[in-house]
GROMACS .gro file of C-alpha atoms in nm:
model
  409
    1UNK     CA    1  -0.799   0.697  -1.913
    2UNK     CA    2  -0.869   0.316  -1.892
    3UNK     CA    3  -1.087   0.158  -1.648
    4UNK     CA    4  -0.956   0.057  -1.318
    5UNK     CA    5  -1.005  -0.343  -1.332
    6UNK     CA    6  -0.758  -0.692  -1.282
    7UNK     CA    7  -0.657  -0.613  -1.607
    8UNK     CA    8  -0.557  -0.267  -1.522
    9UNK     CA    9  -0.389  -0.141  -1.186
   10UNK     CA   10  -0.217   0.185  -1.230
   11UNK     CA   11  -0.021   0.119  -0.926
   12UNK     CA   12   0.096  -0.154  -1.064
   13UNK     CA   13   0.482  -0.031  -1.102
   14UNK     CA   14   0.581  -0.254  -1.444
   15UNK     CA   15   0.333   0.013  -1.566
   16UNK     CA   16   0.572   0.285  -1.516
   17UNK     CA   17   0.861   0.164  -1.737
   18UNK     CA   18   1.018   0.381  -2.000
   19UNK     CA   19   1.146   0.311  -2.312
   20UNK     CA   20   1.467   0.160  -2.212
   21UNK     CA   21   1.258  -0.073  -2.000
   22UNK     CA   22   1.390   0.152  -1.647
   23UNK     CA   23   1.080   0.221  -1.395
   24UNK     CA   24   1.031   0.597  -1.293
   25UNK     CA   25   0.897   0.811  -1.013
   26UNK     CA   26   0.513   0.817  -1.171
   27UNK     CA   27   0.306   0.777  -0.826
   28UNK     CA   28   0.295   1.009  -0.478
   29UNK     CA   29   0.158   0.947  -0.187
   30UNK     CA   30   0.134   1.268   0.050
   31UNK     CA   31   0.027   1.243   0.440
   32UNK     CA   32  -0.196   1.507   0.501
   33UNK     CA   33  -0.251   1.444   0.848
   34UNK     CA   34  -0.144   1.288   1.196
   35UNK     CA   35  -0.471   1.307   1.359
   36UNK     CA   36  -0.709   1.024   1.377
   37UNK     CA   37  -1.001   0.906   1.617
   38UNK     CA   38  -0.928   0.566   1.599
   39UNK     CA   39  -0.630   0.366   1.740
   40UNK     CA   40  -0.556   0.034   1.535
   41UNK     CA   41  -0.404  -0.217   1.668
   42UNK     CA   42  -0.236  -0.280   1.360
   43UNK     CA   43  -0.144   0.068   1.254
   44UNK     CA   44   0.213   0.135   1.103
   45UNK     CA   45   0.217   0.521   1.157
   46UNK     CA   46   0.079   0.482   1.492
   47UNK     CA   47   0.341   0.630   1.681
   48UNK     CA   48   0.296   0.957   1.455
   49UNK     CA   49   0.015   1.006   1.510
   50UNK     CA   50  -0.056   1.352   1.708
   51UNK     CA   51  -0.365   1.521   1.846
   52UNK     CA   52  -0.289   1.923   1.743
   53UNK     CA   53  -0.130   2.024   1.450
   54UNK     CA   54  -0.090   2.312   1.200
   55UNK     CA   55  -0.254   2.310   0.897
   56UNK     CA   56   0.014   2.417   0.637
   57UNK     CA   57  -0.016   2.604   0.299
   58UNK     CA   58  -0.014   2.304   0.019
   59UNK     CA   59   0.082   2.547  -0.248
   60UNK     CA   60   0.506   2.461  -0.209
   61UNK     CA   61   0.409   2.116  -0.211
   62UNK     CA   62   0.241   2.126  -0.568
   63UNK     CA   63   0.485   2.357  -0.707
   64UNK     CA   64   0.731   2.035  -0.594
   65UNK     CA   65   0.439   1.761  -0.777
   66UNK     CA   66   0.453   2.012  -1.097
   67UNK     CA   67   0.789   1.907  -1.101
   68UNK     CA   68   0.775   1.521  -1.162
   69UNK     CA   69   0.735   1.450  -1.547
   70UNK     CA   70   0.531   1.150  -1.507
   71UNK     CA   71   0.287   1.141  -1.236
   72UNK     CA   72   0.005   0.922  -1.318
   73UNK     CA   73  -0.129   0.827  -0.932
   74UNK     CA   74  -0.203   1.004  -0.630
   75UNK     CA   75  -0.302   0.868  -0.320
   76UNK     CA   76  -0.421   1.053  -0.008
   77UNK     CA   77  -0.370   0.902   0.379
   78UNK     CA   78  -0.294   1.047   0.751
   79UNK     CA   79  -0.392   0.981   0.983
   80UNK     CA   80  -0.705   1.009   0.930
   81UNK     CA   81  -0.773   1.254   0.595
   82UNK     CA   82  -1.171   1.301   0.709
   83UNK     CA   83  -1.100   1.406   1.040
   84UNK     CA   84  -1.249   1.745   0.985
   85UNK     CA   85  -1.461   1.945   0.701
   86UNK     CA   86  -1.186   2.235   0.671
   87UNK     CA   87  -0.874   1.969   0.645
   88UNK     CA   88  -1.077   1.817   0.380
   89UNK     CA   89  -1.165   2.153   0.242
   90UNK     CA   90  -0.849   2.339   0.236
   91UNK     CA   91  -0.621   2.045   0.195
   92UNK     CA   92  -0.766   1.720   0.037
   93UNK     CA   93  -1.014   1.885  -0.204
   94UNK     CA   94  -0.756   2.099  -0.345
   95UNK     CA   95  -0.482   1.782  -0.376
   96UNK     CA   96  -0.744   1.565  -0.540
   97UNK     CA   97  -0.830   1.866  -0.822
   98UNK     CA   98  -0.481   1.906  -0.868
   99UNK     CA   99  -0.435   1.576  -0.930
  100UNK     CA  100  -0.743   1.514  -1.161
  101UNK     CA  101  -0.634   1.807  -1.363
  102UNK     CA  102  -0.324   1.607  -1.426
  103UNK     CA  103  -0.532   1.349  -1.514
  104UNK     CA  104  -0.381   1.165  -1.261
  105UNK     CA  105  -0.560   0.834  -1.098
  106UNK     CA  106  -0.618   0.887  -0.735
  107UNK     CA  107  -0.684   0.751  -0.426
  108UNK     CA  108  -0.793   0.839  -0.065
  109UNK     CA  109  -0.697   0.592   0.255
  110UNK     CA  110  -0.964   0.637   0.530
  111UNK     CA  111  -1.148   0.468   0.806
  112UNK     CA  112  -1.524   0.580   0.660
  113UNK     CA  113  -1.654   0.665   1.012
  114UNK     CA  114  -1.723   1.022   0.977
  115UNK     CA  115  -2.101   1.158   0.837
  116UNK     CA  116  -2.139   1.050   0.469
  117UNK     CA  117  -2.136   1.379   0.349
  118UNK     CA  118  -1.770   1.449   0.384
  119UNK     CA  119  -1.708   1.142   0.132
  120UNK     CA  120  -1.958   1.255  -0.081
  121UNK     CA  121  -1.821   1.566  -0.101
  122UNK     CA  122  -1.455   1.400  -0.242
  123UNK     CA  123  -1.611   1.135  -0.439
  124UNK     CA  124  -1.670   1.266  -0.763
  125UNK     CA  125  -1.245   1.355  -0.747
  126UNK     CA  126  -1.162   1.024  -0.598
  127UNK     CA  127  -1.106   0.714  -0.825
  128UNK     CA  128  -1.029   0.420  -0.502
  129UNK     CA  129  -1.204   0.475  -0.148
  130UNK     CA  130  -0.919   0.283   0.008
  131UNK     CA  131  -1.076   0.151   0.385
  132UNK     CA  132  -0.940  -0.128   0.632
  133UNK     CA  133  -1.157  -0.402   0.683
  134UNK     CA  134  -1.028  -0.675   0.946
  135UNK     CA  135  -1.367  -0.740   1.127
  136UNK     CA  136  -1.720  -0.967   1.151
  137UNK     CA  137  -1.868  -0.752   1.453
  138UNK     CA  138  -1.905  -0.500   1.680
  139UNK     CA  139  -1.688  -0.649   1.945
  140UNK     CA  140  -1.399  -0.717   1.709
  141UNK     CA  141  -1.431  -0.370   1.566
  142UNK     CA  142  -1.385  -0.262   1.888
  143UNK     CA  143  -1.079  -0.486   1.988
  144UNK     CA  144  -0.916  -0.392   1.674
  145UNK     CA  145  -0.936  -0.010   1.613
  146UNK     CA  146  -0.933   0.090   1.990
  147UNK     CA  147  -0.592  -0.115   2.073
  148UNK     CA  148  -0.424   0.219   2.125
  149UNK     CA  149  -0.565   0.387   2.367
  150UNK     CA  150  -0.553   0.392   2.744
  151UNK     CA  151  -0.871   0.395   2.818
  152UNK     CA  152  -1.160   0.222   2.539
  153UNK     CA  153  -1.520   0.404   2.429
  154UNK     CA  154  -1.814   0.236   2.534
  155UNK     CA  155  -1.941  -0.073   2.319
  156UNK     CA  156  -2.239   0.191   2.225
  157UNK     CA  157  -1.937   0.409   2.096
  158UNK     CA  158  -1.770   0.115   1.900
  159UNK     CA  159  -2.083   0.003   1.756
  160UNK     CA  160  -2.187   0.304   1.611
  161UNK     CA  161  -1.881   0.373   1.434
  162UNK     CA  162  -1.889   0.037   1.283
  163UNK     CA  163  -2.257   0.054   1.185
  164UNK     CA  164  -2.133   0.362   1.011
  165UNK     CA  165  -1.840   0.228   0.830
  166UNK     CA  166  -2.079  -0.046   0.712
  167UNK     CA  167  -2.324   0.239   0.628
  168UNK     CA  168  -2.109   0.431   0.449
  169UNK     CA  169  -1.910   0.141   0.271
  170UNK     CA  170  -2.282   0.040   0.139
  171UNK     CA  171  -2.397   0.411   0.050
  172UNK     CA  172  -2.083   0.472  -0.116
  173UNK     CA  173  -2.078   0.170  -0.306
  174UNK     CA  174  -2.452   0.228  -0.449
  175UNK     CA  175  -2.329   0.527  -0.547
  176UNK     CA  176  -2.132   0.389  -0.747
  177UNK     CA  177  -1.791   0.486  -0.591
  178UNK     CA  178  -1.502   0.235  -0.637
  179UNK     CA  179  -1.487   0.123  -0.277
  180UNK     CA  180  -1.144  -0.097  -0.180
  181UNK     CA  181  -1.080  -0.266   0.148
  182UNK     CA  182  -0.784  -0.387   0.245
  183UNK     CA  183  -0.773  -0.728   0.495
  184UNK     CA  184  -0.476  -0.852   0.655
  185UNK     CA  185  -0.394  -1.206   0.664
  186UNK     CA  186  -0.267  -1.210   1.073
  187UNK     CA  187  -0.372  -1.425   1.376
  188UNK     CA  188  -0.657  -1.235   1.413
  189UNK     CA  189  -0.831  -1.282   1.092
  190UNK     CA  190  -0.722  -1.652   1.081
  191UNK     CA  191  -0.952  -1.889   1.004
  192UNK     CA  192  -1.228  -1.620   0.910
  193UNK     CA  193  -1.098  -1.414   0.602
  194UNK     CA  194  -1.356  -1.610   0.379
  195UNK     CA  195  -1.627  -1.477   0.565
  196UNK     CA  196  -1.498  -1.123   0.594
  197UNK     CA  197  -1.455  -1.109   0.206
  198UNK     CA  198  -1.813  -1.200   0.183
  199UNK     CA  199  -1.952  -0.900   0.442
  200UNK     CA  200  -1.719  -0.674   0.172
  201UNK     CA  201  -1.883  -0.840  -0.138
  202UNK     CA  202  -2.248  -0.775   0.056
  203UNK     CA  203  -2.148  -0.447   0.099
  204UNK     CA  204  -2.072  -0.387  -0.253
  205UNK     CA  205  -1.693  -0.336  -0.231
  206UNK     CA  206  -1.546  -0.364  -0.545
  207UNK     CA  207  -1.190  -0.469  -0.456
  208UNK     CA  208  -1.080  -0.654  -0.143
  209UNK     CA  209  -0.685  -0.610  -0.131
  210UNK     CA  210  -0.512  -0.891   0.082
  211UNK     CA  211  -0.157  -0.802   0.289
  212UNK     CA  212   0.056  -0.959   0.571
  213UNK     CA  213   0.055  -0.768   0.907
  214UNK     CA  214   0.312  -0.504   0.847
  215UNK     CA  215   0.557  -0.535   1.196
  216UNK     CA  216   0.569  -0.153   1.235
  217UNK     CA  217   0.507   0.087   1.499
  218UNK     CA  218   0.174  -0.037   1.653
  219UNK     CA  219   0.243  -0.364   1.514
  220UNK     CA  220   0.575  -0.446   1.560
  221UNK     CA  221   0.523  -0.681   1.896
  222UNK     CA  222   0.227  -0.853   1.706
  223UNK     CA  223   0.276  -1.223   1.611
  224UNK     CA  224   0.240  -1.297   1.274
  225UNK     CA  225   0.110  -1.633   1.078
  226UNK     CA  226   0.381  -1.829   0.961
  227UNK     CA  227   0.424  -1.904   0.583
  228UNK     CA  228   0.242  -2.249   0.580
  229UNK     CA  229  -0.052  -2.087   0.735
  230UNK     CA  230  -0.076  -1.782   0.512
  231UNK     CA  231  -0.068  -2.014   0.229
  232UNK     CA  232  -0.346  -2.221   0.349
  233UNK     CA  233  -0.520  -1.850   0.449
  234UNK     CA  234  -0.486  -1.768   0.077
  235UNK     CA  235  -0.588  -2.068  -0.101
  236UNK     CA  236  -0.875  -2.070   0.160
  237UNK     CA  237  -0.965  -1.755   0.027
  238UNK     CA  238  -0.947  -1.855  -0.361
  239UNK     CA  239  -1.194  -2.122  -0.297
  240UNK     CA  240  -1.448  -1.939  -0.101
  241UNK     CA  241  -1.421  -1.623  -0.280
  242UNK     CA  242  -1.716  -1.436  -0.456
  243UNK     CA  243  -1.615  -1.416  -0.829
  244UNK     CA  244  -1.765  -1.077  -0.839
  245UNK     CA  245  -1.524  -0.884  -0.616
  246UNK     CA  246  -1.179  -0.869  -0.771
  247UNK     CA  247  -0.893  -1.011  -0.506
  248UNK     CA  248  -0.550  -0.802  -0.505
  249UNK     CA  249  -0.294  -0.986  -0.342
  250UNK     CA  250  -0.028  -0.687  -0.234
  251UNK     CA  251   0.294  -0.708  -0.068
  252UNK     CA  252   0.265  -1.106  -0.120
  253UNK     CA  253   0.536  -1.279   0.028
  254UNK     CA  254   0.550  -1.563  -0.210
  255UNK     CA  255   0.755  -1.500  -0.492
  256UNK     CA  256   0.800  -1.655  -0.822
  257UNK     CA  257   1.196  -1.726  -0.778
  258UNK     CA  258   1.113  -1.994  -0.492
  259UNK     CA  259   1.208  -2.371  -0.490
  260UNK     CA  260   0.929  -2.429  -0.281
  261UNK     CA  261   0.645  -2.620  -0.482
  262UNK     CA  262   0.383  -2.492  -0.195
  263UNK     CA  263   0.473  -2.157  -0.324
  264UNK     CA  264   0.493  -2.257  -0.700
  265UNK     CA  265   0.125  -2.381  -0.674
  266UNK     CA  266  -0.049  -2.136  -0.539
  267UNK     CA  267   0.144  -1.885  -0.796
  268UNK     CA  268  -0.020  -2.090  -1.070
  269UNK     CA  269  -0.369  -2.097  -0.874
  270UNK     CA  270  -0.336  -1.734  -0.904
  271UNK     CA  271  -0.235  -1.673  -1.244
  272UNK     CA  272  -0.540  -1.917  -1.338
  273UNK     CA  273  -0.803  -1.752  -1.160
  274UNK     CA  274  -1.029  -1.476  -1.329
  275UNK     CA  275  -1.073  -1.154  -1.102
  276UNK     CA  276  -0.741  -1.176  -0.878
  277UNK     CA  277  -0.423  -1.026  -0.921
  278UNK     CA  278  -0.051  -1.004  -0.698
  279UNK     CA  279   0.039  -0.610  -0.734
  280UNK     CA  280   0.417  -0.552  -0.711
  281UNK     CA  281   0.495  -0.289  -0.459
  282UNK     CA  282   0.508   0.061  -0.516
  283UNK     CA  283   0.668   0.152  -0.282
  284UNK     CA  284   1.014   0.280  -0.374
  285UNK     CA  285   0.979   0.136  -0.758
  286UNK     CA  286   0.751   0.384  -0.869
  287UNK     CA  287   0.609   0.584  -0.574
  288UNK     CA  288   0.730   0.776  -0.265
  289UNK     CA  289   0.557   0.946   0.007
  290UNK     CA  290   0.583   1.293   0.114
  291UNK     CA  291   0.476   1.453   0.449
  292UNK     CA  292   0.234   1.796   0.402
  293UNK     CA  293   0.372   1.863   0.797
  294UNK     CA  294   0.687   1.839   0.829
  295UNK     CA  295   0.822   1.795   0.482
  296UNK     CA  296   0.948   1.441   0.521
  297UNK     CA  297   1.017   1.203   0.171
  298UNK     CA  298   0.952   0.893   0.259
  299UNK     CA  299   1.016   0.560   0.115
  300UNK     CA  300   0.653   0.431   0.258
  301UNK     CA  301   0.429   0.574   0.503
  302UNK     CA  302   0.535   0.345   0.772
  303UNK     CA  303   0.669   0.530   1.060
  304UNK     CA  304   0.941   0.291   1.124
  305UNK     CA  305   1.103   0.352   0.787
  306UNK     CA  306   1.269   0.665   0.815
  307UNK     CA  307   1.285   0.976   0.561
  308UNK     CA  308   1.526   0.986   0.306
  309UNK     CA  309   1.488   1.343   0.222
  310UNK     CA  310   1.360   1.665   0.240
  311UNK     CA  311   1.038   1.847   0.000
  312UNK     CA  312   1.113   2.204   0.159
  313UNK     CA  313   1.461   2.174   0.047
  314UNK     CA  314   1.540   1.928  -0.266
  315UNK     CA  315   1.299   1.828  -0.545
  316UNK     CA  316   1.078   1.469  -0.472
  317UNK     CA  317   1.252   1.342  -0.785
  318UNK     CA  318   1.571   1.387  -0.675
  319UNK     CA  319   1.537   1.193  -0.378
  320UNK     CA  320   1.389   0.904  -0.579
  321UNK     CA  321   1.670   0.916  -0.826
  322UNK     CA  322   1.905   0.902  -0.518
  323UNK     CA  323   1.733   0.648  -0.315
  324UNK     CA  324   1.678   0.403  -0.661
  325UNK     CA  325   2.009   0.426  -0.701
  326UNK     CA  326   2.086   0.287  -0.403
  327UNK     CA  327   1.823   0.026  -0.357
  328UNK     CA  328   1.963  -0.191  -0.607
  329UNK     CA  329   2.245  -0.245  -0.370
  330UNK     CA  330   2.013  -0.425  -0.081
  331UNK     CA  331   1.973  -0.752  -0.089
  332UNK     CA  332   1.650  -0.678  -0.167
  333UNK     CA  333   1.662  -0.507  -0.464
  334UNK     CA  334   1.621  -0.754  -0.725
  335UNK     CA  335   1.354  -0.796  -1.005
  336UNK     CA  336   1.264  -1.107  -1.225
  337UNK     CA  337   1.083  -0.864  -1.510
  338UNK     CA  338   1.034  -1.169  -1.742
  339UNK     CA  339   0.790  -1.321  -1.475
  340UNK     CA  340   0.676  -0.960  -1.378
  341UNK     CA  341   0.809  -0.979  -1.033
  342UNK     CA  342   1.006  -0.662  -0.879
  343UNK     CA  343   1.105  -0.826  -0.538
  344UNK     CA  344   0.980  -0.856  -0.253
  345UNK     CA  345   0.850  -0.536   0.013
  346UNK     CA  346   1.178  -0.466   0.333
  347UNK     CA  347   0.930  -0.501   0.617
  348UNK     CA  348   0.774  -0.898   0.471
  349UNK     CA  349   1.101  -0.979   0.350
  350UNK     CA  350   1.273  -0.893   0.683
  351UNK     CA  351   0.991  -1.097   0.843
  352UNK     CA  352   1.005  -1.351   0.666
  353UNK     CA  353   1.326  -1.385   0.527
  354UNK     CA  354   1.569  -1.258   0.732
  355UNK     CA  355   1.934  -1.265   0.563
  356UNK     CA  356   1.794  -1.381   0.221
  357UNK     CA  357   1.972  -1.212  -0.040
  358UNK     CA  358   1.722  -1.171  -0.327
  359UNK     CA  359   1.964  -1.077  -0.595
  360UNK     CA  360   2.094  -1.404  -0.608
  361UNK     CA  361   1.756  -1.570  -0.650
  362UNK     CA  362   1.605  -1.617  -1.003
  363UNK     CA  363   1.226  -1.735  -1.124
  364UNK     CA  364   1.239  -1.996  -1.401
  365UNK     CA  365   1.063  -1.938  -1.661
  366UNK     CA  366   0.856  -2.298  -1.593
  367UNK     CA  367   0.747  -2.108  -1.242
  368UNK     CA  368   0.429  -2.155  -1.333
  369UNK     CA  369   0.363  -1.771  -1.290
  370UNK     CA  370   0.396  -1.506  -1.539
  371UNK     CA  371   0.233  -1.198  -1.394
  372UNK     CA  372   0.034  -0.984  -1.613
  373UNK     CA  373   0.296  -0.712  -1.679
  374UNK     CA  374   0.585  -0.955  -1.752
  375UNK     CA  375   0.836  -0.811  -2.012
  376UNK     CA  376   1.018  -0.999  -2.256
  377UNK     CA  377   1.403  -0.943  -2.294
  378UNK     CA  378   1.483  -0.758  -1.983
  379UNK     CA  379   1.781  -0.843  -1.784
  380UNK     CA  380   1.737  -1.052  -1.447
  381UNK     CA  381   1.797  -0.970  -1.102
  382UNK     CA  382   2.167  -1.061  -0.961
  383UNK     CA  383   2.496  -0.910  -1.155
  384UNK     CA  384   2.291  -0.803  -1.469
  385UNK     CA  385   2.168  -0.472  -1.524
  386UNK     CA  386   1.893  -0.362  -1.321
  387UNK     CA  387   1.556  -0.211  -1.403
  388UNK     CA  388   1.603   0.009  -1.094
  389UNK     CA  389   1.952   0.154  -1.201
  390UNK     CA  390   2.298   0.171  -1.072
  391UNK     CA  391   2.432   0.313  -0.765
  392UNK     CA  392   2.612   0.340  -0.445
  393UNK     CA  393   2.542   0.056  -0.160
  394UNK     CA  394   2.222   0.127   0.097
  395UNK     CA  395   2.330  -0.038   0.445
  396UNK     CA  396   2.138  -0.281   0.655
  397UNK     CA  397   2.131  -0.268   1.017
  398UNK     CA  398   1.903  -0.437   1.247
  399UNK     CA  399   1.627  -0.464   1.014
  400UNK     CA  400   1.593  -0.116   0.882
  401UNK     CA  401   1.732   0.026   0.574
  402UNK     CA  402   1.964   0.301   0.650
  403UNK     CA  403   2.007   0.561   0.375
  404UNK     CA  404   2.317   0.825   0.384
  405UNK     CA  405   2.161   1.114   0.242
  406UNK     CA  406   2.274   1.478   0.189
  407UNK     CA  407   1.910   1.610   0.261
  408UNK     CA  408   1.878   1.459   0.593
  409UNK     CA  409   2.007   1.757   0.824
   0.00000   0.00000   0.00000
């Protein structure tokens, strides 16, 4: 298994081609959880999130994982997956040996504010300690994570669970744990995303992963930065960025097919600087998420997206086959594969390109960007054949992609 680094991502989803060039179901993302003890402001499953639950038997969902072929990543998120010893115990533990004796790459999203121990515990099975990071202090820790509820913890209360993140994030880290954090480029980081990447590189995180503010759930009133000002966030970023900590832009929303020479630049910025990357998304090219409670398939975890099937009573794969097929009939689902670029994520593009049809949009080849897993001789987005496959037509309507499926009863 190769070394997780810029100049390999196995979530990158060009990875997951066959040999006709088609990308494949290879990466699953399961929700073990709806609890969590924090409340983030910009949380995209917030409205899911619950405070009892049952704690289900995880042996029907493996016997549906044994089932896809290719499965080469995992990843792990809730709610909040630390929330207690036995959910780790009886649920996480066992997904995360599962998955390593599939020799699978995996990952585990949490908020790192629990005692050290119950990370320790999943560390030697986890290869990316996926946390958010939006913060400089105390007070905007507090602001941030605590959004959601009626009434707010003490500052004591808020501090300490920061200190401990910070804690942790260092402990881990020394440890030598791959430790990822994930900013989001949003009003409230404006201006002071330089700064945050160096706390992360002080704290020894390995990766810092840069995204838009998703508009879902918890976030969906909160204003977002305008193109011109996430550009100038970005490039602020490139030139006040540690070289040591590798930079993964993710759900970018400047793409390679634009006739805007703003966005052509900073492409080429990109492509020329050592240590950072622009991940396609996942998220319904190679992976899918599936709910451990109520057996929900899921294009993304974002509780505004609803499911498209059903674990309990189809096969994961099938829904993927069935949702792919459709996809490539929204107007977002295009892919430029001889730049490396598979379109752009539903909730960014409706944000911030509302009624672009991507399809009809094509990079040149003098783009100035040429991502790392670029393929030569593939067909182009539009009329041509897709890399996604053929199908019937998804439907659009007000913003959300609506899915006819069979499973969905």
């Amino acid at each position: 298994m190769s070394a997780m680094s810029p100049m390999y991502d196995p979530w990158e989803a060009l990875l997951s081609r066959n040999s006709q060039g088609e990308i494949r179901l290879s990466s699953i993302e399961v929700t073990v959880t709806g609890r969590c003890n924090l409340r983030c402001e910009h949380c995209a499953v917030g409205d899911a999130l619950t405070i009892k639950e049952e704690r289900p038997d995880i042996g029907p969902l493996l016997r549906r994982l044994d089932q896809i072929d290719h499965l080469t990543t995992l990843s792990i998120t809730g709610g909040e997956p630390s929330y207690d010893r036995e959910l780790i115990e009886s649920t996480v533990l066992p997904l995360l040996r599962y998955a390593k004796n599939r020799g699978c790459q995996t990952q585990i999203n949490t908020n790192l504010t629990f005692d050290v121990d119950r990370y320790l515990l999943i560390a030697p099975f986890v290869d990316v300690m996926h946390i958010s990071y939006n913060y400089l202090t105390p007070e905007d820790f507090a602001v941030l994570t605590f959004a959601g509820l009626r009434r707010r913890p003490a500052p004591k209360t808020a501090e300490a669970l920061f200190q401990r993140l910070e804690a942790n994030t260092r402990r881990l880290a020394e440890e030598g744990v791959f430790v990822s954090a994930e900013s989001m480029i949003s009003p409230r980081t404006q201006g002071r995303l330089t700064k945050i990447h160096r706390r992360l590189a002080e704290l020894g995180v390995r990766r810092h992963e840069v995204h838009p503010l998703y508009p879902s759930d918890f976030a969906r009133e909160l204003p977002l930065l305008g193109l011109d000002d996430w550009r100038a966030e970005a490039l602020a970023l490139l030139d006040g960025r540690d070289p040591r900590v590798w930079i993964l832009f993710g759900t970018f929303p400047f793409y390679p097919c634009s006739d805007d020479p703003r966005d052509r630049e900073l492409l080429a910025r990109i492509a020329r600087e050592p240590g950072v990357t622009v991940r396609n998304d996942p998220d319904g090219r190679i992976r899918l998420n599936v709910n451990l409670l109520d057996g929900g398939i899921y294009v993304t975890d974002f509780a505004d997206m609803g499911p498209i099937g059903n674990w309990h009573r189809e096969p994961i794969r099938d829904a993927f086959e069935r949702w792919r097929d459709q996809w490539r009939h929204t107007r977002f689902g295009c892919q430029c594969p001889h730049v490396g670029c598979l379109g752009p994520n539903v909730l960014v593009a409706e944000a911030y390109y509302p009624g672009v049809d991507f399809r009809r949009r094509r990079a040149p080849e003098e783009s100035g960007w040429r991502g790392r897993y670029a393929i030569s001789g593939v067909p182009v987005s539009g009329e041509r054949e897709s890399v996604m496959g053929e199908g019937n037509p998804a439907k659009i309507a007000d913003g959300r992609l609506n899915i006819d499926s069979p499973a969905l009863g």
